[in-house]
XYZ file of C-alpha atoms in Angstrom:
251
model
C 53.398 72.241 -15.325
C 53.538 75.049 -18.416
C 51.332 72.776 -20.396
C 48.627 72.910 -18.370
C 49.212 76.748 -17.745
C 48.923 77.221 -21.599
C 45.774 74.812 -22.143
C 44.046 76.770 -18.889
C 44.858 80.120 -20.624
C 43.789 79.411 -24.228
C 40.390 77.845 -23.065
C 39.901 81.174 -20.458
C 40.712 83.221 -24.215
C 38.047 81.429 -26.155
C 35.404 81.195 -23.679
C 36.225 85.393 -23.797
C 35.792 85.563 -27.372
C 32.811 83.029 -27.819
C 30.025 86.378 -26.877
C 31.799 88.711 -29.432
C 31.419 86.881 -32.063
C 27.936 85.651 -31.482
C 27.547 89.526 -31.152
C 28.651 89.501 -34.781
C 26.738 87.054 -36.254
C 23.235 88.087 -37.714
C 20.255 87.701 -35.754
C 17.683 84.673 -37.115
C 14.678 86.424 -38.700
C 11.473 84.547 -39.695
C 10.071 84.516 -43.131
C 7.613 87.480 -44.256
C 4.158 87.142 -43.452
C 2.521 86.010 -46.763
C -0.061 88.726 -47.721
C -3.735 87.875 -47.339
C -6.062 88.643 -50.171
C -8.742 91.151 -49.737
C -11.738 91.672 -52.485
C -11.702 95.207 -53.469
C -16.109 95.575 -54.331
C -15.019 98.928 -56.325
C -15.974 99.172 -59.682
C -18.364 98.880 -62.879
C -20.529 95.248 -62.561
C -23.394 93.760 -64.208
C -24.972 90.584 -64.479
C -28.228 88.451 -64.678
C -30.764 87.395 -62.338
C -33.808 85.002 -61.554
C -35.781 84.147 -59.246
C -39.704 84.262 -58.457
C -42.294 87.293 -57.034
C -45.715 87.363 -55.443
C -47.769 90.855 -56.174
C -50.845 91.752 -54.049
C -53.510 92.905 -55.788
C -57.037 94.554 -54.280
C -60.088 95.547 -56.458
C -62.385 98.653 -55.260
C -64.995 100.250 -57.472
C -64.906 103.972 -57.287
C -67.306 104.831 -59.905
C -69.811 103.596 -62.050
C -70.915 105.749 -65.477
C -68.630 108.795 -64.371
C -70.449 108.471 -60.998
C -67.869 108.450 -57.891
C -68.930 105.507 -55.323
C -68.281 106.517 -51.745
C -67.334 104.746 -50.017
C -65.639 102.246 -52.679
C -66.938 98.891 -53.162
C -64.441 96.165 -52.483
C -64.166 93.084 -55.046
C -61.506 91.131 -53.013
C -58.064 90.599 -53.223
C -55.626 88.102 -54.801
C -52.145 87.276 -55.006
C -50.498 87.317 -58.481
C -47.353 84.566 -58.925
C -44.902 83.324 -60.815
C -41.440 83.677 -62.331
C -38.759 86.298 -63.244
C -35.890 86.277 -65.157
C -33.769 89.714 -65.753
C -30.644 92.069 -65.875
C -28.997 94.395 -63.633
C -25.605 97.172 -64.114
C -24.188 99.109 -61.721
C -21.674 100.855 -59.892
C -19.729 100.196 -56.098
C -17.186 102.099 -54.438
C -15.516 100.881 -51.469
C -14.062 102.633 -48.265
C -12.684 100.566 -46.045
C -15.351 97.900 -44.999
C -17.754 100.201 -45.970
C -19.538 99.602 -49.780
C -21.507 102.502 -51.491
C -23.389 101.502 -55.102
C -26.221 102.577 -57.380
C -27.907 100.111 -59.720
C -30.400 99.881 -62.688
C -32.255 96.730 -63.022
C -34.961 95.442 -65.592
C -36.672 92.188 -65.317
C -39.399 89.864 -67.578
C -42.201 88.756 -65.493
C -45.120 86.483 -65.432
C -46.844 86.744 -62.330
C -50.496 85.988 -62.649
C -53.480 85.418 -60.198
C -57.183 86.293 -59.488
C -60.339 85.917 -57.201
C -64.139 86.195 -57.571
C -65.393 89.465 -57.525
C -67.228 89.830 -54.122
C -70.305 92.265 -55.675
C -69.773 91.148 -59.741
C -69.520 87.199 -59.226
C -69.084 85.295 -61.265
C -66.810 87.618 -63.107
C -63.122 86.808 -61.884
C -60.846 89.970 -61.383
C -57.392 88.948 -62.770
C -53.666 90.581 -62.076
C -50.574 89.636 -64.805
C -47.736 91.078 -64.393
C -45.350 91.247 -67.092
C -42.245 93.542 -66.124
C -40.871 95.146 -63.531
C -37.173 97.623 -62.856
C -35.587 98.883 -59.950
C -33.284 101.819 -60.005
C -31.818 102.057 -55.976
C -29.074 103.307 -53.932
C -27.283 100.598 -52.141
C -25.021 100.695 -48.200
C -23.111 97.194 -47.897
C -20.455 95.986 -45.419
C -17.875 93.695 -46.115
C -16.044 90.952 -44.448
C -13.470 89.244 -46.425
C -15.239 87.967 -49.530
C -18.801 88.661 -48.278
C -20.780 91.478 -48.748
C -24.245 92.250 -46.626
C -26.242 95.324 -48.268
C -29.395 97.417 -47.977
C -30.953 98.802 -51.117
C -33.731 101.438 -51.788
C -35.269 103.404 -54.842
C -38.123 103.898 -57.420
C -39.683 100.946 -58.806
C -41.683 100.513 -61.525
C -44.175 97.542 -62.950
C -46.060 97.028 -66.013
C -49.615 95.245 -65.173
C -52.871 94.249 -67.164
C -56.184 93.569 -65.434
C -58.775 92.116 -67.208
C -62.448 90.039 -66.055
C -63.484 87.081 -67.278
C -66.179 84.224 -66.177
C -64.039 80.423 -65.430
C -65.187 78.235 -68.012
C -66.668 80.309 -70.444
C -63.115 81.985 -71.918
C -64.790 85.548 -71.691
C -62.457 88.215 -71.188
C -64.306 91.638 -70.540
C -63.323 94.437 -68.974
C -59.004 95.402 -69.956
C -56.840 97.749 -68.387
C -53.335 98.398 -69.138
C -51.121 100.082 -66.450
C -47.718 100.856 -66.201
C -47.070 101.406 -62.155
C -44.749 103.723 -60.344
C -43.383 103.450 -56.566
C -40.974 102.719 -54.422
C -38.805 99.583 -53.344
C -36.621 98.640 -50.286
C -34.651 95.322 -50.080
C -31.462 93.316 -48.822
C -28.682 91.020 -50.403
C -25.806 88.933 -49.685
C -23.285 88.701 -52.019
C -20.120 85.894 -52.621
C -16.980 86.654 -54.674
C -16.335 83.067 -55.928
C -13.592 84.669 -57.997
C -11.424 87.515 -58.771
C -13.869 89.147 -60.791
C -17.211 87.060 -60.354
C -19.502 86.997 -57.380
C -22.960 85.335 -56.675
C -25.983 86.135 -54.447
C -29.126 86.042 -53.105
C -31.855 89.260 -52.593
C -35.378 90.243 -51.640
C -36.754 92.777 -52.492
C -40.584 94.602 -51.791
C -42.457 97.101 -54.430
C -44.789 99.478 -52.837
C -46.523 100.473 -55.780
C -49.767 101.958 -53.972
C -53.196 102.604 -55.075
C -54.237 103.809 -58.698
C -57.402 104.079 -60.293
C -58.509 102.988 -64.058
C -61.361 102.923 -66.111
C -61.979 99.317 -67.939
C -62.401 99.261 -71.376
C -64.742 96.876 -73.038
C -68.403 95.912 -72.313
C -69.028 92.111 -73.685
C -70.235 91.204 -69.727
C -71.412 94.610 -67.858
C -71.662 98.394 -69.050
C -68.823 100.192 -69.739
C -67.627 103.309 -67.645
C -67.053 101.476 -64.643
C -63.514 102.646 -62.476
C -61.363 100.534 -60.638
C -59.103 101.490 -57.912
C -56.346 98.981 -57.604
C -54.166 99.025 -54.546
C -50.743 96.760 -55.629
C -47.598 95.527 -53.769
C -44.713 92.663 -55.318
C -42.154 90.522 -53.327
C -39.299 89.457 -55.323
C -36.697 86.856 -54.514
C -33.749 86.635 -56.613
C -30.551 84.494 -57.571
C -28.269 87.072 -58.606
C -24.521 86.315 -60.761
C -22.273 89.663 -61.483
C -19.239 90.283 -62.920
C -17.537 93.251 -61.937
C -14.958 95.192 -64.800
C -12.311 96.650 -61.639
C -9.255 96.191 -60.203
C -7.663 93.002 -58.517
C -7.525 91.336 -55.403
C -5.578 93.864 -53.214
C -3.161 92.140 -50.947
C -3.044 92.689 -47.239
C -1.161 91.913 -44.338
C-alpha cells in the first residue's frame, strides 16, 4: 500500500514539473528568410545599339532664282529607310521604384529613299540620312529587374538631298543640311546580369521644315529653293553596361 502511495505521489510531481521545464526550454524559431536581390539602376552606363529607321520627307519649291512662290509647289513625299548602329552614354538615379536619367546618343545611319518630282519629272528627289544624335532626359519605373521608361529631348540629323534621272545616273542640285529638332520615345530594359542589361527602344524625331538652295545646274536652272519637311522613326536594340553599386539585398 505504501508502495502505491509513493508511486502516485511521484507521478503527480512529474506532471506538475513538466510544464515548468517546458517553459524554460527555448522556443523553436524558423530560419531567417533569404534576402531577395533587387537591382539598383543608379550609376553611369554606356553601351551600343543597332536597328533600323525610316525618315519621311516632303519637298516643296518655295522660290526660283530668288523669286518667291506662294503658295509653295509640292513635289511629293518619300520614305528614306535603312539600318543604323551607334552608342549611348548616360547616368541614372533611382529612388524607390522611380528612375531618373540623362543620356547622349550618337548613330551612324544609312537611310535612303526617293520619289519622282510631281512638277519636274523625270527628276527624282532623293533623301539620304547618314547620322543622327539624341540628347534626352528619362523617367522610368522599375519592377524587379525590368525598367520601363519614357524619354524626350533634343535631336539632330545630318541629311544629303539631291536630284537624279533614273537610268541616266546624272546627279544634280545637291544640298547638305544639319537639322535640329526634338525627340520623344519609350523603351524597356531588362537586367540579365549584375551590371548588364538589354532592351528595346522606339524614338520619333521631329525635325520640322527647313529651306535650302539646291546647288548645281546640270539639269535645271540654279537658284531653286526647296522647303523640306522631315520626321524620322527609329527602332533599336540596346545593350548597356552600368558602372554602379552592386545588386542590393532586400527582405
